[in-house]
Amino acid sequence: MVLSLSSIADKIQGELKGPDRRFDGIFTTLGNASEGDIVIRHWIDDNGVRMGLEKGIAAIITTDPRGGALEATKDSGIPIILVDRIEFANAFALRWTIKKFAPETKRIVVTGTNGKSTTTHMIYHILKSSGREAYTNTDSKSEFNTLIDPVVPAQIAEEAKGKELEYLVIEVSEVQGWLGRVMEDHAYLMTRAIDPEVVVITNVALDHIGLVNSIEEAYWEVSGAVRAMNRGVAVLNYEDERVRSMADLNEKIESFFYGNRSSVSYRDDGIYIDDELLLLKDYMPFKSRHFIQNTLAAIAACISLKLPLEDIKAGVSSYKPLDRRFSIIHEDPLIIDDFAHNPDGIKATIESAAAMDGRLWIVCAIRGSRGKEINIANAKALAKTIKDIDYKLIVTDSCDVVDDLNIVKDHERRAFLRVLKEHGIKYTHHRKLEDALTEALNKASKDDIILLIGAQGMDPATTLLEKILKKGVRVTGQC
């Protein structure tokens, strides 16, 4: 599958500047590129061009050549393809890579607002534990879980070396954007490129506020994965009315439901396929309601792939959850860590923790550099969920652990705390995550529950807790 640069430019609606060449490498990132590869980057400057020249790359695809990048490519002879939408290049790279390196694979796409990573990784585990060769872009740390750059095509090409992949299980971000601009139809474009046999939709809720600003816009972006299908089965959450309605979007496909009143459901004693018990509750990897939904989704996907029920049962019962998925990280007091970062996730996680015995201490990290809208929505969800329970709330900016891309801005903090005050919610606020965790550890009794929630601002909590416990608890200063 040797292509010319000019043909690639045509297919991604780009403009080739520089000499036309034959391409027979892979699509990848600048840092991982080798001789003959094409690098895809949102932006590149003259330093990046020189790095590419040293690596012997075939070309650069970008939307934003900065500084002296164009002059550098002209002087070095490296062709550059300029595009208006980088997602066209990423979709093409994904489609081309699958056709070249994994053409015989069965492919599964997982998308939705919540639960994508857990569902994706569980499907992958079921396949791998039953001896099947599979790839997923969601690893045990959930580091590679979007298709916004060419990491996934490069990984597929690498995984296919020396083995015949049977399955690709690919998590697709339901909404993507760059510098405040939504990449319209991201899930549609990527799903069309993957051409899956099975698409799993977890739910529809607001998360990426500022990129999409209404539930209708979120629905359109998520449903793109179903609309993009040319064949196969859409595995849909029956309990989400919007997801359930996606069964009527595409006449080319079948629909298979999971959730209450559907083919794959959870009852008091375990998981059922129709009226047959598949897995007792005691053998399930999750006991909280929202993660049980992810388990049902993974099972329904594997049934749609026609895997034997015994393989599915064994895979689910042996599954080890991803980090920060209602993970118990300490005993006495019980400390639970969860990547709850949007209204639905916050509500579901707190409800699961509140159903346990003991007073609930909540340490919540404000979302930094994401705008005030998502923080207002998160604060409202938090306030409404805890108002009728026995709680102690500690809010933090996590300024001692986040990088420049996740710093909580003053207007984000003010918006979050203002909502709590308007709802009559009592709280303490710390700039530093270490101080917030220290307060919780100092004041919680052994019978209490400490729940850690938040995105990047809470990611370092486990490591920080170990440090605090080793040296003894104490409150430090503010940032």
Coordinates of C-alpha atoms in Angstrom, one line a residue:
M1 CA 0.0 0.0 0.0
V2 CA 2.4 2.6 -1.2
L3 CA 0.9 6.1 -1.5
S4 CA 2.1 9.4 -2.9
L5 CA 2.1 12.5 -0.8
S6 CA -0.1 14.2 -3.3
S7 CA -2.7 11.5 -3.1
I8 CA -2.7 11.8 0.7
A9 CA -3.1 15.5 0.5
D10 CA -6.1 15.1 -1.8
K11 CA -7.8 12.6 0.5
I12 CA -7.4 14.8 3.6
Q13 CA -8.4 18.0 1.8
G14 CA -4.9 19.4 2.3
E15 CA -2.3 21.3 0.3
L16 CA 1.1 19.7 -0.4
K17 CA 4.0 22.1 -0.2
G18 CA 7.3 20.7 -1.3
P19 CA 8.2 17.7 -3.5
D20 CA 5.8 14.8 -4.1
R21 CA 7.2 11.5 -2.8
R22 CA 6.2 7.9 -2.3
F23 CA 5.3 6.9 1.2
D24 CA 5.7 3.5 2.8
G25 CA 6.3 4.2 6.5
I26 CA 3.7 4.7 9.2
F27 CA 1.8 7.7 10.5
T28 CA 3.1 8.7 13.9
T29 CA 4.1 11.4 16.4
L30 CA 7.3 13.5 16.0
G31 CA 8.9 12.0 19.1
N32 CA 8.4 8.4 17.9
A33 CA 9.1 8.9 14.2
S34 CA 11.6 6.9 12.2
E35 CA 13.0 7.2 8.7
G36 CA 10.2 7.3 6.1
D37 CA 7.3 8.0 8.5
I38 CA 4.8 10.8 8.2
V39 CA 4.4 13.0 11.3
I40 CA 0.9 14.4 12.2
R41 CA 0.9 17.4 14.5
H42 CA -1.5 20.2 15.3
W43 CA 1.3 22.7 15.1
I44 CA 5.0 22.6 14.3
D45 CA 7.8 25.1 14.4
D46 CA 11.3 25.2 12.8
N47 CA 12.8 23.2 15.7
G48 CA 10.3 20.5 15.0
V49 CA 11.1 20.5 11.4
R50 CA 14.8 20.1 12.2
M51 CA 14.0 17.2 14.5
G52 CA 12.1 15.6 11.6
L53 CA 15.0 16.1 9.3
E54 CA 17.4 14.4 11.7
K55 CA 15.0 11.4 11.9
G56 CA 14.6 11.2 8.1
I57 CA 10.8 11.6 8.0
A58 CA 8.9 11.5 4.7
A59 CA 6.6 14.5 5.5
I60 CA 4.7 16.6 8.0
I61 CA 1.0 17.1 8.2
T62 CA -0.1 20.1 10.3
T63 CA -2.7 22.8 10.5
D64 CA -0.4 25.4 12.1
P65 CA 3.2 25.9 10.9
R66 CA 4.7 28.4 13.3
G67 CA 7.7 30.6 13.3
G68 CA 10.0 29.7 10.5
A69 CA 8.5 26.2 9.9
L70 CA 7.6 26.8 6.3
E71 CA 11.0 28.2 5.5
A72 CA 12.6 25.3 7.3
T73 CA 10.7 22.7 5.4
K74 CA 11.6 24.5 2.1
D75 CA 15.3 24.7 3.0
S76 CA 15.4 21.1 4.2
G77 CA 13.3 19.6 1.4
I78 CA 10.8 18.0 3.8
P79 CA 7.4 18.2 2.3
I80 CA 4.6 19.6 4.4
I81 CA 0.9 19.1 4.0
L82 CA -1.3 21.9 5.3
V83 CA -4.8 21.0 6.4
D84 CA -7.7 22.9 7.8
R85 CA -8.9 20.0 10.0
I86 CA -6.3 17.8 11.5
E87 CA -9.0 15.2 12.4
F88 CA -9.2 14.4 8.6
A89 CA -5.6 13.4 8.7
N90 CA -6.0 11.4 11.8
A91 CA -9.0 9.6 10.4
F92 CA -7.2 8.8 7.2
A93 CA -4.1 7.6 9.1
L94 CA -6.3 5.3 11.2
R95 CA -8.2 3.8 8.1
W96 CA -5.0 3.3 6.1
T97 CA -3.2 1.7 9.1
I98 CA -6.0 -0.8 9.7
K99 CA -6.2 -1.7 6.0
K100 CA -2.4 -2.3 5.9
F101 CA -1.6 -3.9 9.2
A102 CA -4.9 -5.3 10.6
P103 CA -7.3 -5.9 7.7
E104 CA -8.8 -9.1 9.0
T105 CA -9.6 -7.9 12.5
K106 CA -13.0 -7.7 14.1
R107 CA -13.3 -4.1 15.4
I108 CA -15.2 -2.7 18.3
V109 CA -15.7 1.0 19.0
V110 CA -16.7 2.3 22.5
T111 CA -17.9 5.8 23.1
G112 CA -20.2 7.9 25.3
T113 CA -19.8 10.4 28.1
N114 CA -19.0 8.1 31.0
G115 CA -17.6 4.6 31.3
K116 CA -15.7 4.4 28.0
S117 CA -12.4 3.4 29.4
T118 CA -13.7 0.8 31.8
T119 CA -15.9 -0.8 29.2
T120 CA -13.2 -0.8 26.5
H121 CA -10.6 -2.3 28.8
M122 CA -13.0 -5.0 30.1
I123 CA -13.8 -6.1 26.5
Y124 CA -10.1 -6.2 25.8
H125 CA -9.5 -8.3 29.0
I126 CA -12.2 -10.8 28.1
L127 CA -10.7 -11.3 24.7
K128 CA -7.1 -11.5 25.9
S129 CA -7.9 -13.8 28.9
S130 CA -9.6 -16.3 26.5
G131 CA -6.4 -16.5 24.3
R132 CA -7.3 -14.1 21.5
E133 CA -4.9 -11.6 20.0
A134 CA -6.3 -8.1 20.6
Y135 CA -5.3 -4.4 20.8
T136 CA -6.8 -1.6 22.7
N137 CA -5.9 2.1 23.0
T138 CA -7.0 2.2 26.6
D139 CA -4.2 0.7 28.7
S140 CA -4.2 -0.1 32.4
K141 CA -3.5 3.5 33.3
S142 CA -5.9 4.8 30.7
E143 CA -3.3 7.0 29.1
F144 CA -4.1 6.6 25.4
N145 CA -7.8 7.0 25.2
T146 CA -8.5 9.4 22.4
L147 CA -7.9 9.6 18.7
I148 CA -6.9 13.2 18.6
D149 CA -3.3 12.4 17.5
P150 CA -1.7 9.5 15.6
V151 CA -0.7 7.5 18.7
V152 CA -3.4 4.9 17.9
P153 CA -2.4 4.2 14.3
A154 CA 1.3 4.0 15.3
Q155 CA 0.4 1.6 18.1
I156 CA -1.7 -0.7 15.8
A157 CA 1.2 -0.8 13.4
E158 CA 3.6 -1.8 16.2
E159 CA 1.2 -4.4 17.7
A160 CA 0.7 -6.1 14.4
K161 CA 4.4 -6.9 14.0
G162 CA 5.0 -10.6 14.2
K163 CA 1.4 -11.5 15.1
E164 CA -2.0 -11.6 13.5
L165 CA -4.3 -9.4 15.4
E166 CA -7.9 -10.7 15.7
Y167 CA -9.6 -7.8 17.4
L168 CA -9.2 -4.0 17.8
V169 CA -11.1 -2.6 20.7
I170 CA -10.9 1.2 20.3
E171 CA -12.2 3.9 22.7
V172 CA -13.3 6.9 20.8
S173 CA -13.7 10.3 22.6
E174 CA -17.3 11.4 22.1
V175 CA -16.2 15.1 21.8
Q176 CA -12.9 16.5 20.9
G177 CA -11.6 19.9 20.4
W178 CA -8.5 22.2 20.3
L179 CA -8.2 25.7 21.7
G180 CA -11.9 26.0 22.3
R181 CA -12.9 24.7 18.9
V182 CA -15.0 21.5 18.7
M183 CA -13.8 19.0 16.2
E184 CA -17.3 18.4 14.7
D185 CA -18.3 14.8 14.1
H186 CA -15.2 13.4 15.8
A187 CA -16.9 10.1 16.8
Y188 CA -18.5 9.9 13.3
L189 CA -15.2 10.4 11.5
M190 CA -13.2 8.0 13.7
T191 CA -15.9 5.3 13.7
R192 CA -16.2 5.6 9.9
A193 CA -12.4 5.1 9.6
I194 CA -12.4 2.1 11.9
D195 CA -15.4 0.4 10.2
P196 CA -16.4 -1.6 13.3
E197 CA -18.6 -4.7 13.6
V198 CA -19.8 -3.5 17.0
V199 CA -20.3 0.0 18.5
V200 CA -21.0 0.4 22.2
I201 CA -22.7 3.5 23.5
T202 CA -22.5 4.1 27.3
N203 CA -24.5 7.2 27.9
V204 CA -25.1 10.8 26.8
A205 CA -24.4 13.6 29.3
L206 CA -22.7 17.0 29.3
D207 CA -19.0 17.0 30.0
H208 CA -17.0 19.0 27.5
I209 CA -18.8 22.3 28.1
G210 CA -17.5 25.0 25.9
L211 CA -17.0 22.5 23.0
V212 CA -20.6 21.4 23.2
N213 CA -23.1 23.5 25.1
S214 CA -26.3 21.5 25.2
I215 CA -27.4 18.0 25.7
E216 CA -28.7 18.0 22.1
E217 CA -25.2 18.8 20.8
A218 CA -23.7 16.1 23.0
Y219 CA -26.2 13.6 21.7
W220 CA -25.3 14.5 18.1
E221 CA -21.6 14.0 18.7
V222 CA -22.1 10.7 20.5
S223 CA -24.6 9.3 18.1
G224 CA -22.1 9.9 15.3
A225 CA -20.6 6.5 16.1
V226 CA -23.9 4.8 15.3
R227 CA -24.6 6.9 12.2
A228 CA -21.2 6.0 10.9
M229 CA -21.7 2.3 10.9
N230 CA -21.9 0.4 7.6
R231 CA -22.8 -3.0 9.2
G232 CA -23.0 -4.8 12.5
V233 CA -24.5 -4.2 15.9
A234 CA -25.0 -1.1 18.0
V235 CA -24.8 -2.1 21.7
L236 CA -27.0 0.5 23.5
N237 CA -27.7 1.4 27.1
Y238 CA -31.5 0.8 27.5
E239 CA -31.6 2.9 30.7
D240 CA -30.5 6.1 28.9
E241 CA -33.4 7.4 26.9
R242 CA -31.2 9.2 24.4
V243 CA -29.0 6.2 23.8
R244 CA -32.1 4.0 23.5
S245 CA -33.4 6.2 20.7
M246 CA -30.2 5.6 18.7
A247 CA -31.7 2.3 17.6
D248 CA -33.7 4.2 15.0
L249 CA -30.7 6.1 13.5
N250 CA -29.3 3.6 11.1
E251 CA -31.2 1.0 9.0
K252 CA -28.0 -0.8 8.1
I253 CA -27.4 -2.2 11.6
E254 CA -29.0 -4.2 14.4
S255 CA -29.4 -3.0 18.0
F256 CA -28.7 -5.0 21.1
F257 CA -29.7 -3.5 24.5
Y258 CA -28.2 -3.8 28.0
G259 CA -29.6 -2.5 31.3
N260 CA -32.8 -3.0 33.2
R261 CA -35.6 -4.6 31.1
S262 CA -33.2 -5.7 28.4
S263 CA -31.4 -8.8 27.3
V264 CA -28.3 -8.2 29.5
S265 CA -29.4 -7.0 33.0
Y266 CA -28.4 -6.9 36.6
R267 CA -30.6 -8.3 39.4
D268 CA -30.1 -8.6 43.1
D269 CA -28.0 -11.8 42.9
G270 CA -26.0 -11.1 39.7
I271 CA -25.9 -10.6 36.0
Y272 CA -28.5 -12.3 33.7
I273 CA -28.7 -13.0 30.0
D274 CA -32.4 -12.9 29.4
D275 CA -33.6 -15.1 32.4
E276 CA -30.4 -17.2 32.7
L277 CA -27.9 -16.3 35.5
L278 CA -24.5 -15.7 34.0
L279 CA -22.5 -14.4 36.9
L280 CA -23.2 -14.3 40.6
K281 CA -22.7 -10.9 42.3
D282 CA -19.9 -12.3 44.5
Y283 CA -17.8 -12.8 41.3
M284 CA -18.4 -9.4 39.8
P285 CA -15.4 -7.0 39.7
F286 CA -17.7 -4.0 40.5
K287 CA -20.5 -3.6 43.0
S288 CA -21.3 0.1 42.4
R289 CA -24.3 0.8 40.1
H290 CA -22.5 2.9 37.5
F291 CA -19.7 0.4 37.1
I292 CA -22.1 -2.4 36.9
Q293 CA -23.5 -0.6 33.8
N294 CA -20.0 -0.8 32.2
T295 CA -19.8 -4.5 33.0
L296 CA -23.2 -5.1 31.3
A297 CA -22.0 -3.1 28.3
A298 CA -18.8 -5.2 28.0
I299 CA -20.8 -8.4 28.2
A300 CA -23.3 -7.3 25.6
A301 CA -20.5 -6.3 23.3
C302 CA -18.9 -9.8 23.6
I303 CA -22.2 -11.5 23.0
S304 CA -22.5 -9.4 19.9
L305 CA -19.1 -10.7 18.8
K306 CA -20.5 -14.2 19.4
L307 CA -17.9 -15.2 22.1
P308 CA -18.8 -18.3 24.1
L309 CA -20.6 -17.3 27.4
E310 CA -18.0 -19.3 29.4
D311 CA -15.2 -17.1 28.0
I312 CA -17.2 -14.0 28.8
K313 CA -18.0 -15.2 32.4
A314 CA -14.3 -16.1 33.0
G315 CA -13.1 -12.8 31.7
V316 CA -15.5 -10.7 33.7
S317 CA -14.8 -12.5 37.0
S318 CA -11.0 -12.2 36.6
Y319 CA -11.1 -8.5 35.5
K320 CA -9.0 -6.0 37.5
P321 CA -10.4 -2.5 37.4
L322 CA -8.6 0.4 35.9
D323 CA -6.9 2.9 38.2
R324 CA -9.2 5.4 39.8
R325 CA -12.4 3.5 39.1
F326 CA -14.0 3.4 42.6
S327 CA -10.7 2.0 43.8
I328 CA -10.1 1.3 47.4
I329 CA -6.7 2.7 48.2
H330 CA -6.6 2.5 52.0
E331 CA -8.4 0.9 55.0
D332 CA -9.2 2.4 58.4
P333 CA -10.5 4.8 57.3
L334 CA -11.7 3.5 54.0
I335 CA -10.5 5.7 51.2
I336 CA -12.1 5.4 47.7
D337 CA -10.6 7.1 44.7
D338 CA -12.7 7.7 41.6
F339 CA -12.2 9.7 38.3
A340 CA -15.6 11.4 38.7
H341 CA -15.1 14.5 36.6
N342 CA -18.5 15.5 35.2
P343 CA -22.0 15.9 36.7
D344 CA -23.2 12.3 35.9
G345 CA -20.0 10.8 37.2
I346 CA -20.0 12.8 40.4
K347 CA -23.6 12.0 41.1
A348 CA -23.2 8.2 40.5
T349 CA -20.0 8.0 42.5
I350 CA -21.2 9.8 45.5
E351 CA -24.5 7.8 45.6
S352 CA -22.5 4.6 45.5
A353 CA -20.2 5.7 48.4
A354 CA -23.2 7.1 50.4
A355 CA -24.9 3.7 50.3
M356 CA -22.0 2.3 52.4
D357 CA -21.9 2.6 56.2
G358 CA -20.2 5.6 57.8
R359 CA -20.0 9.3 57.5
L360 CA -18.8 10.4 54.1
W361 CA -15.9 12.7 53.7
I362 CA -15.6 14.0 50.1
V363 CA -12.4 15.6 48.8
C364 CA -13.2 17.2 45.5
A365 CA -10.7 18.6 43.0
I366 CA -11.9 21.6 40.9
R367 CA -11.3 21.1 37.2
G368 CA -8.5 23.4 36.2
S369 CA -8.3 25.3 32.9
R370 CA -11.6 23.8 31.7
G371 CA -13.8 26.9 32.1
K372 CA -16.4 28.0 34.6
E373 CA -19.3 26.3 32.9
I374 CA -18.2 22.7 33.6
N375 CA -17.2 23.7 37.1
I376 CA -20.7 25.3 37.7
A377 CA -22.3 22.1 36.4
N378 CA -20.0 19.9 38.6
A379 CA -20.7 22.0 41.7
K380 CA -24.4 21.8 41.1
A381 CA -24.3 18.0 40.8
L382 CA -22.2 17.8 43.9
A383 CA -24.5 20.1 46.0
K384 CA -27.7 18.3 44.9
T385 CA -26.3 14.9 45.6
I386 CA -24.9 15.5 49.1
K387 CA -27.6 17.8 50.5
D388 CA -29.5 15.0 52.2
I389 CA -26.6 12.8 53.4
D390 CA -24.2 13.0 56.3
Y391 CA -21.2 14.6 54.7
K392 CA -18.0 16.6 55.2
L393 CA -16.8 18.4 52.0
I394 CA -13.2 19.5 51.3
V395 CA -12.5 21.3 48.0
T396 CA -9.1 21.8 46.5
D397 CA -7.3 23.5 43.6
S398 CA -4.5 20.9 43.7
C399 CA -2.1 23.7 42.8
D400 CA 0.8 21.7 44.3
V401 CA 0.5 18.8 41.9
V402 CA -1.0 19.9 38.6
D403 CA 0.8 21.1 35.5
D404 CA 0.3 24.4 33.6
L405 CA -2.5 22.9 31.5
N406 CA -4.6 22.0 34.6
I407 CA -4.2 25.1 36.9
V408 CA -7.5 26.2 38.4
K409 CA -8.1 29.8 37.3
D410 CA -9.6 32.3 39.8
H411 CA -12.9 32.6 37.9
E412 CA -13.2 28.8 37.9
R413 CA -12.7 28.6 41.7
R414 CA -15.1 31.5 42.3
A415 CA -17.8 29.9 40.2
F416 CA -17.5 26.5 41.8
L417 CA -17.5 27.8 45.4
R418 CA -20.3 30.3 44.7
V419 CA -22.6 27.4 43.6
L420 CA -21.9 25.6 46.8
K421 CA -22.7 28.7 48.9
E422 CA -25.9 29.2 46.9
H423 CA -27.0 25.7 47.8
G424 CA -26.2 26.1 51.4
I425 CA -23.3 23.5 51.3
K426 CA -20.7 23.7 54.0
Y427 CA -17.1 23.1 53.0
T428 CA -13.5 23.9 53.6
H429 CA -11.2 24.9 50.7
H430 CA -7.5 24.3 50.3
R431 CA -5.3 25.4 47.4
K432 CA -3.0 22.4 47.9
L433 CA -4.2 18.8 47.5
E434 CA -1.8 17.7 50.2
D435 CA -3.5 20.0 52.7
A436 CA -7.0 18.8 51.7
L437 CA -5.9 15.1 52.1
T438 CA -4.2 15.9 55.4
E439 CA -7.4 17.5 56.8
A440 CA -9.5 14.5 55.8
L441 CA -7.0 12.1 57.4
N442 CA -6.7 14.1 60.6
K443 CA -10.5 14.5 61.1
A444 CA -12.0 11.3 59.8
S445 CA -12.6 8.4 62.2
K446 CA -11.8 4.8 61.3
D447 CA -15.4 4.1 60.6
D448 CA -15.8 7.0 58.1
I449 CA -15.4 6.8 54.4
I450 CA -13.1 9.3 52.5
L451 CA -14.1 9.7 48.8
L452 CA -11.7 11.3 46.4
I453 CA -13.2 12.7 43.2
G454 CA -11.9 14.7 40.3
A455 CA -9.9 14.5 37.1
Q456 CA -6.3 15.6 36.7
G457 CA -6.3 17.4 40.0
M458 CA -6.9 14.2 41.9
D459 CA -4.7 11.9 39.8
P460 CA -1.7 12.2 42.2
A461 CA -3.7 11.5 45.3
T462 CA -2.6 7.9 45.9
T463 CA 1.1 8.8 45.7
L464 CA 0.6 11.8 47.9
L465 CA -1.4 9.9 50.5
E466 CA 1.5 7.4 50.9
K467 CA 3.9 10.4 51.5
I468 CA 1.5 11.9 54.0
L469 CA 1.0 8.7 55.9
K470 CA 4.8 8.0 56.0
K471 CA 5.8 11.3 57.5
G472 CA 2.7 11.9 59.6
V473 CA -0.2 14.3 58.9
R474 CA 0.3 18.0 59.1
V475 CA -1.1 21.0 57.2
T476 CA 1.3 23.0 55.1
G477 CA 0.9 26.5 53.6
Q478 CA -1.0 27.6 50.6
C479 CA 0.4 27.9 47.1

